[in-house]
Coordinates of N, CA and C in Angstrom, one line a residue:
X1 N 0.8 -1.2 0.0 CA 0.0 0.0 0.0 C 0.9 1.2 0.0
X2 N 0.6 2.2 -0.8 CA 1.4 3.5 -0.9 C 1.4 4.2 0.4
X3 N 2.5 4.8 0.8 CA 2.6 5.6 2.0 C 2.0 7.0 1.8
X4 N 1.2 7.5 2.7 CA 0.6 8.8 2.5 C 1.5 9.9 2.9
X5 N 1.5 10.9 2.0 CA 2.3 12.1 2.2 C 1.4 13.3 2.1
X6 N 1.4 14.2 3.1 CA 0.6 15.4 3.1 C 1.4 16.6 2.6
X7 N 0.8 17.3 1.6 CA 1.4 18.5 1.1 C 0.5 19.7 1.4
X8 N 0.9 20.5 2.3 CA 0.1 21.7 2.8 C 0.5 22.9 2.0
X9 N -0.5 23.3 1.2 CA -0.3 24.5 0.3 C -1.1 25.7 0.8
X10 N -0.8 26.8 0.2 CA -1.7 28.0 0.3 C -2.1 28.2 -1.2
X11 N -2.8 29.3 -1.4 CA -3.3 29.5 -2.8 C -2.4 30.5 -3.5
X12 N -1.1 30.6 -3.1 CA -0.2 31.5 -3.8 C 0.5 30.7 -4.9
X13 N 1.1 31.5 -5.8 CA 1.9 30.8 -6.9 C 3.1 30.1 -6.3
X14 N 3.6 30.5 -5.2 CA 4.8 29.9 -4.6 C 4.5 28.5 -4.2
X15 N 3.3 28.0 -4.1 CA 3.0 26.6 -3.7 C 3.6 25.7 -4.8
X16 N 3.8 26.1 -6.0 CA 4.3 25.2 -7.0 C 5.7 24.7 -6.6
X17 N 6.5 25.4 -5.8 CA 7.7 24.9 -5.3 C 7.5 23.7 -4.4
X18 N 6.4 23.6 -3.7 CA 6.1 22.4 -2.8 C 5.8 21.2 -3.7
X19 N 5.1 21.4 -4.8 CA 4.8 20.3 -5.7 C 6.0 19.8 -6.3
X20 N 7.0 20.7 -6.6 CA 8.2 20.3 -7.2 C 9.0 19.4 -6.1
X21 N 9.0 19.8 -4.9 CA 9.6 19.0 -3.8 C 9.0 17.6 -3.7
X22 N 7.7 17.6 -3.8 CA 7.0 16.3 -3.7 C 7.4 15.4 -4.9
X23 N 7.4 16.0 -6.1 CA 7.8 15.2 -7.2 C 9.3 14.7 -7.1
X24 N 10.1 15.5 -6.5 CA 11.5 15.1 -6.3 C 11.7 14.0 -5.3
X25 N 11.0 14.1 -4.2 CA 11.3 13.2 -3.0 C 10.3 12.0 -2.9
X26 N 9.2 12.1 -3.7 CA 8.2 11.0 -3.6 C 8.2 10.2 -4.9
X27 N 7.7 9.0 -4.9 CA 7.7 8.2 -6.1 C 6.3 7.7 -6.4
X28 N 5.8 7.8 -7.6 CA 4.5 7.3 -8.0 C 4.5 5.8 -7.6
X29 N 3.4 5.3 -7.1 CA 3.3 3.9 -6.8 C 3.8 3.6 -5.3
X30 N 4.7 4.4 -4.8 CA 5.2 4.2 -3.5 C 4.5 5.2 -2.5
X31 N 4.1 6.4 -3.0 CA 3.5 7.4 -2.2 C 2.2 7.9 -2.7
X32 N 1.2 7.9 -1.8 CA -0.1 8.5 -2.2 C 0.0 10.0 -1.6
X33 N -0.3 10.9 -2.5 CA -0.1 12.3 -2.1 C -1.5 12.9 -1.8
X34 N -1.5 13.7 -0.7 CA -2.7 14.4 -0.3 C -2.4 15.9 -0.2
X35 N -3.1 16.7 -1.0 CA -2.9 18.1 -1.0 C -4.0 18.7 -0.1
X36 N -3.5 19.6 0.8 CA -4.4 20.2 1.8 C -4.2 21.7 1.8
X37 N -5.3 22.4 1.7 CA -5.2 23.9 1.9 C -6.1 24.3 3.0
X38 N -5.5 24.9 4.1 CA -6.3 25.3 5.2 C -6.7 26.8 4.9
X39 N -8.0 27.0 5.0 CA -8.6 28.3 4.8 C -9.1 28.9 6.1
X40 N -8.9 30.2 6.3 CA -9.5 30.8 7.5 C -11.0 30.6 7.5
X41 N -11.5 30.2 8.7 CA -12.9 29.9 8.8 C -13.8 31.1 8.4
X42 N -13.4 32.3 8.5 CA -14.2 33.5 8.1 C -14.4 33.5 6.6
X43 N -13.5 32.8 5.8 CA -13.6 32.8 4.4 C -14.2 31.5 3.9
X44 N -14.7 30.6 4.7 CA -15.2 29.4 4.3 C -16.8 29.5 4.2
X45 N -17.2 29.4 2.9 CA -18.7 29.5 2.7 C -19.3 28.1 2.7
X46 N -18.6 27.2 2.1 CA -19.0 25.8 2.0 C -17.9 24.9 2.5
X47 N -18.3 23.7 3.0 CA -17.3 22.7 3.4 C -16.7 22.0 2.2
X48 N -17.5 21.9 1.1 CA -17.1 21.2 -0.1 C -17.3 22.1 -1.3
X49 N -16.5 22.0 -2.4 CA -16.8 22.9 -3.6 C -18.2 22.7 -4.0
X50 N -18.9 23.9 -4.1 CA -20.3 23.9 -4.6 C -20.6 25.3 -5.1
X51 N -21.6 25.3 -6.0 CA -22.0 26.7 -6.5 C -22.5 27.6 -5.4
X52 N -22.2 28.8 -5.5 CA -22.7 29.8 -4.6 C -24.1 30.3 -4.9
X53 N -24.9 30.5 -3.9 CA -26.2 31.0 -4.1 C -26.1 32.5 -4.4
X54 N -27.1 33.1 -4.9 CA -27.2 34.6 -5.1 C -27.0 35.3 -3.8
X55 N -27.7 34.8 -2.8 CA -27.6 35.4 -1.5 C -26.2 35.4 -0.9
X56 N -25.5 34.2 -1.1 CA -24.1 34.1 -0.6 C -23.2 35.1 -1.3
X57 N -23.4 35.2 -2.7 CA -22.5 36.1 -3.4 C -22.8 37.5 -3.1
X58 N -24.0 37.9 -2.7 CA -24.3 39.3 -2.3 C -23.8 39.6 -0.9
X59 N -24.0 38.6 0.0 CA -23.7 38.8 1.4 C -22.2 38.6 1.8
X60 N -21.6 37.6 1.1 CA -20.2 37.3 1.4 C -19.3 37.3 0.1
X61 N -19.2 38.4 -0.6 CA -18.5 38.4 -1.9 C -17.0 38.0 -1.7
X62 N -16.3 38.6 -0.6 CA -14.9 38.3 -0.4 C -14.7 36.9 0.0
X63 N -15.6 36.3 0.8 CA -15.4 34.9 1.2 C -15.6 34.0 0.0
X64 N -16.6 34.3 -0.8 CA -16.8 33.4 -2.0 C -15.6 33.5 -2.9
X65 N -15.1 34.6 -3.1 CA -13.9 34.8 -4.0 C -12.7 34.0 -3.4
X66 N -12.5 34.2 -2.1 CA -11.3 33.5 -1.5 C -11.5 32.0 -1.5
X67 N -12.7 31.5 -1.2 CA -12.9 30.1 -1.3 C -12.8 29.5 -2.7
X68 N -13.3 30.2 -3.6 CA -13.2 29.8 -5.0 C -11.7 29.7 -5.5
X69 N -10.9 30.7 -5.1 CA -9.5 30.8 -5.3 C -8.8 29.5 -4.7
X70 N -9.1 29.2 -3.5 CA -8.6 28.1 -2.8 C -9.0 26.8 -3.4
X71 N -10.2 26.6 -3.8 CA -10.7 25.4 -4.5 C -9.9 25.2 -5.8
X72 N -9.7 26.3 -6.5 CA -9.0 26.2 -7.8 C -7.5 25.8 -7.6
X73 N -6.9 26.3 -6.5 CA -5.5 26.0 -6.2 C -5.4 24.5 -5.9
X74 N -6.3 24.0 -5.1 CA -6.2 22.6 -4.7 C -6.4 21.7 -6.0
X75 N -7.4 22.0 -6.8 CA -7.7 21.3 -8.0 C -6.5 21.3 -8.9
X76 N -5.9 22.4 -9.1 CA -4.7 22.6 -10.0 C -3.5 21.7 -9.5
X77 N -3.3 21.7 -8.2 CA -2.2 21.0 -7.6 C -2.5 19.5 -7.7
X78 N -3.7 19.0 -7.5 CA -4.0 17.6 -7.6 C -3.8 17.2 -9.1
X79 N -4.3 18.0 -10.0 CA -4.2 17.7 -11.4 C -2.7 17.6 -11.9
X80 N -1.9 18.5 -11.4 CA -0.5 18.5 -11.7 C 0.2 17.2 -11.2
X81 N -0.1 16.8 -10.0 CA 0.5 15.6 -9.4 C 0.0 14.4 -10.1
X82 N -1.3 14.3 -10.4 CA -1.8 13.2 -11.1 C -1.2 13.0 -12.5
X83 N -1.0 14.1 -13.2 CA -0.3 14.1 -14.5 C 1.1 13.6 -14.4
X84 N 1.7 13.8 -13.2 CA 3.1 13.3 -13.0 C 3.1 11.8 -12.6
X85 N 1.9 11.2 -12.5 CA 1.8 9.8 -12.2 C 1.4 9.4 -10.8
X86 N 1.2 10.3 -9.9 CA 0.9 10.1 -8.5 C -0.6 9.8 -8.3
X87 N -0.9 8.9 -7.4 CA -2.3 8.8 -6.8 C -2.4 10.0 -5.9
X88 N -3.4 10.9 -6.1 CA -3.4 12.1 -5.4 C -4.9 12.5 -5.1
X89 N -5.1 13.1 -3.9 CA -6.4 13.6 -3.5 C -6.1 15.0 -2.9
X90 N -7.1 15.8 -2.9 CA -7.0 17.1 -2.4 C -8.2 17.6 -1.6
X91 N -8.0 18.5 -0.7 CA -9.2 19.0 0.1 C -8.8 20.4 0.6
X92 N -9.8 21.2 0.9 CA -9.7 22.4 1.5 C -10.5 22.3 2.8
X93 N -9.8 22.7 3.9 CA -10.5 22.6 5.2 C -10.4 23.9 5.9
X94 N -11.6 24.3 6.5 CA -11.6 25.6 7.2 C -11.1 25.4 8.6
X95 N -10.2 26.3 9.1 CA -9.7 26.3 10.4 C -8.3 26.9 10.5
X96 N -7.8 26.9 11.7 CA -6.4 27.4 11.9 C -5.4 26.5 11.2
X97 N -4.5 27.0 10.4 CA -3.6 26.1 9.6 C -2.9 25.1 10.4
X98 N -2.3 25.4 11.5 CA -1.6 24.4 12.3 C -2.5 23.3 12.7
X99 N -3.7 23.6 13.3 CA -4.6 22.6 13.7 C -5.0 21.7 12.6
X100 N -5.3 22.3 11.5 CA -5.8 21.6 10.3 C -4.7 20.6 9.8
X101 N -3.5 21.1 9.6 CA -2.4 20.3 9.1 C -2.1 19.2 10.0
X102 N -2.0 19.4 11.3 CA -1.7 18.4 12.3 C -2.8 17.3 12.3
X103 N -4.1 17.7 12.3 CA -5.2 16.8 12.4 C -5.2 16.0 11.1
X104 N -5.0 16.6 9.9 CA -5.1 15.8 8.7 C -3.9 14.8 8.6
X105 N -2.8 15.2 9.0 CA -1.6 14.3 9.0 C -1.9 13.1 9.9
X106 N -2.5 13.3 11.1 CA -2.8 12.2 12.0 C -3.9 11.3 11.4
X107 N -4.9 12.0 10.8 CA -6.0 11.2 10.2 C -5.5 10.3 9.1
X108 N -4.6 10.8 8.3 CA -4.1 10.0 7.2 C -3.0 9.1 7.6
X109 N -2.5 9.2 8.8 CA -1.3 8.4 9.2 C -0.1 8.7 8.3
X110 N 0.1 9.9 8.0 CA 1.2 10.3 7.0 C 2.6 9.9 7.5
X111 N 3.4 9.6 6.5 CA 4.8 9.4 6.8 C 5.7 10.6 6.6
X112 N 5.1 11.6 6.0 CA 5.8 12.9 5.7 C 4.8 14.0 5.5
X113 N 5.2 15.2 5.9 CA 4.5 16.4 5.6 C 5.4 17.3 4.8
X114 N 4.9 17.8 3.7 CA 5.7 18.8 2.9 C 4.9 20.1 3.0
X115 N 5.6 21.2 3.5 CA 4.9 22.5 3.6 C 5.9 23.6 3.4
X116 N 5.4 24.8 3.3 CA 6.2 26.0 3.0 C 6.7 26.7 4.3
X117 N 7.6 27.6 4.0 CA 8.1 28.5 5.1 C 8.3 29.9 4.5
X118 N 7.8 30.9 5.1 CA 8.1 32.3 4.6 C 9.3 32.8 5.4
X119 N 10.1 33.5 4.7 CA 11.3 34.1 5.3 C 10.8 35.4 6.0
X120 N 10.9 35.4 7.3 CA 10.4 36.5 8.1 C 11.6 37.1 8.9
X121 N 11.5 38.4 9.2 CA 12.4 39.1 10.0 C 12.2 38.6 11.5
X122 N 13.1 38.9 12.4 CA 12.8 38.6 13.8 C 11.5 39.2 14.3
X123 N 11.3 40.4 13.9 CA 10.0 41.1 14.3 C 8.8 40.4 13.7
X124 N 9.0 40.0 12.5 CA 7.9 39.3 11.8 C 7.6 38.0 12.4
X125 N 8.6 37.2 12.8 CA 8.4 36.0 13.5 C 7.7 36.2 14.9
X126 N 8.1 37.3 15.5 CA 7.5 37.6 16.8 C 6.0 37.9 16.7
X127 N 5.7 38.7 15.7 CA 4.3 39.1 15.5 C 3.4 38.0 14.8
X128 N 4.1 37.2 14.0 CA 3.3 36.2 13.3 C 4.2 34.9 13.3
X129 N 4.1 34.1 14.4 CA 4.9 32.9 14.5 C 4.8 32.0 13.3
X130 N 5.8 31.2 13.1 CA 5.9 30.3 11.9 C 4.9 29.1 12.1
X131 N 4.1 29.0 11.1 CA 3.2 27.8 11.1 C 4.0 26.5 11.0
X132 N 5.0 26.5 10.1 CA 5.8 25.3 9.9 C 6.5 24.9 11.3
X133 N 7.0 25.9 12.0 CA 7.6 25.5 13.3 C 6.6 24.9 14.3
X134 N 5.4 25.5 14.3 CA 4.4 25.0 15.2 C 4.0 23.6 14.8
X135 N 3.9 23.3 13.5 CA 3.6 21.9 13.0 C 4.7 21.0 13.4
X136 N 5.9 21.3 13.2 CA 7.0 20.5 13.6 C 7.0 20.1 15.0
X137 N 6.6 21.1 15.9 CA 6.6 20.8 17.3 C 5.4 19.9 17.7
X138 N 4.4 19.7 16.8 CA 3.2 18.9 17.2 C 3.1 17.6 16.6
X139 N 4.0 17.3 15.6 CA 3.8 16.0 14.9 C 5.0 15.1 15.2
X140 N 4.8 13.8 14.9 CA 5.9 12.8 15.2 C 6.4 12.3 13.9
X141 N 6.2 12.9 12.8 CA 6.7 12.5 11.5 C 7.6 13.6 10.9
X142 N 8.4 13.2 9.9 CA 9.3 14.2 9.3 C 8.5 15.3 8.6
X143 N 9.0 16.5 8.6 CA 8.4 17.6 7.9 C 9.5 18.2 7.0
X144 N 9.2 18.2 5.7 CA 10.1 18.7 4.7 C 9.6 20.1 4.4
X145 N 10.4 21.1 4.7 CA 10.0 22.5 4.6 C 10.7 23.2 3.5
X146 N 9.9 23.7 2.5 CA 10.5 24.4 1.4 C 10.2 25.9 1.5
X147 N 11.1 26.7 1.1 CA 10.9 28.2 1.1 C 9.9 28.5 0.0
X148 N 8.8 29.3 0.4 CA 7.8 29.6 -0.6 C 7.6 31.1 -0.8
X149 N 8.4 31.9 -0.2 CA 8.2 33.3 -0.4 C 8.8 34.2 0.7
X150 N 8.8 35.4 0.4 CA 9.3 36.4 1.4 C 8.3 36.9 2.3

């Protein structure tokens, strides 16, 4: 049975670097890849991709746009990895990124987590602590961290 690997992306173009890491360190047939995008709960309109109602579009335009962007990012990542020969699934989950990533890794019994890291100043790290560092502190599996942006 293929070993599960979790790839935690955001909806930025820099996430492509994480897909490149996955293709470099994982092998089709040996690893089953799971793409995860954690979205802030305030921007989650639906739990699953679904059409928006007129009321939702009028009342929550920013949330609908953000969720649609996230859904497209997950779908594009899954498609890219499947085209590379991997068995791959993707999902978007509403919640705090650290909690979502840790819970999904435990649920899937992952052997590896691949995620990004933003290069922050000391002040930046103080004001906005590293998600990757928090995940590393909470999981018992290796975490491959790739630089995804400034």
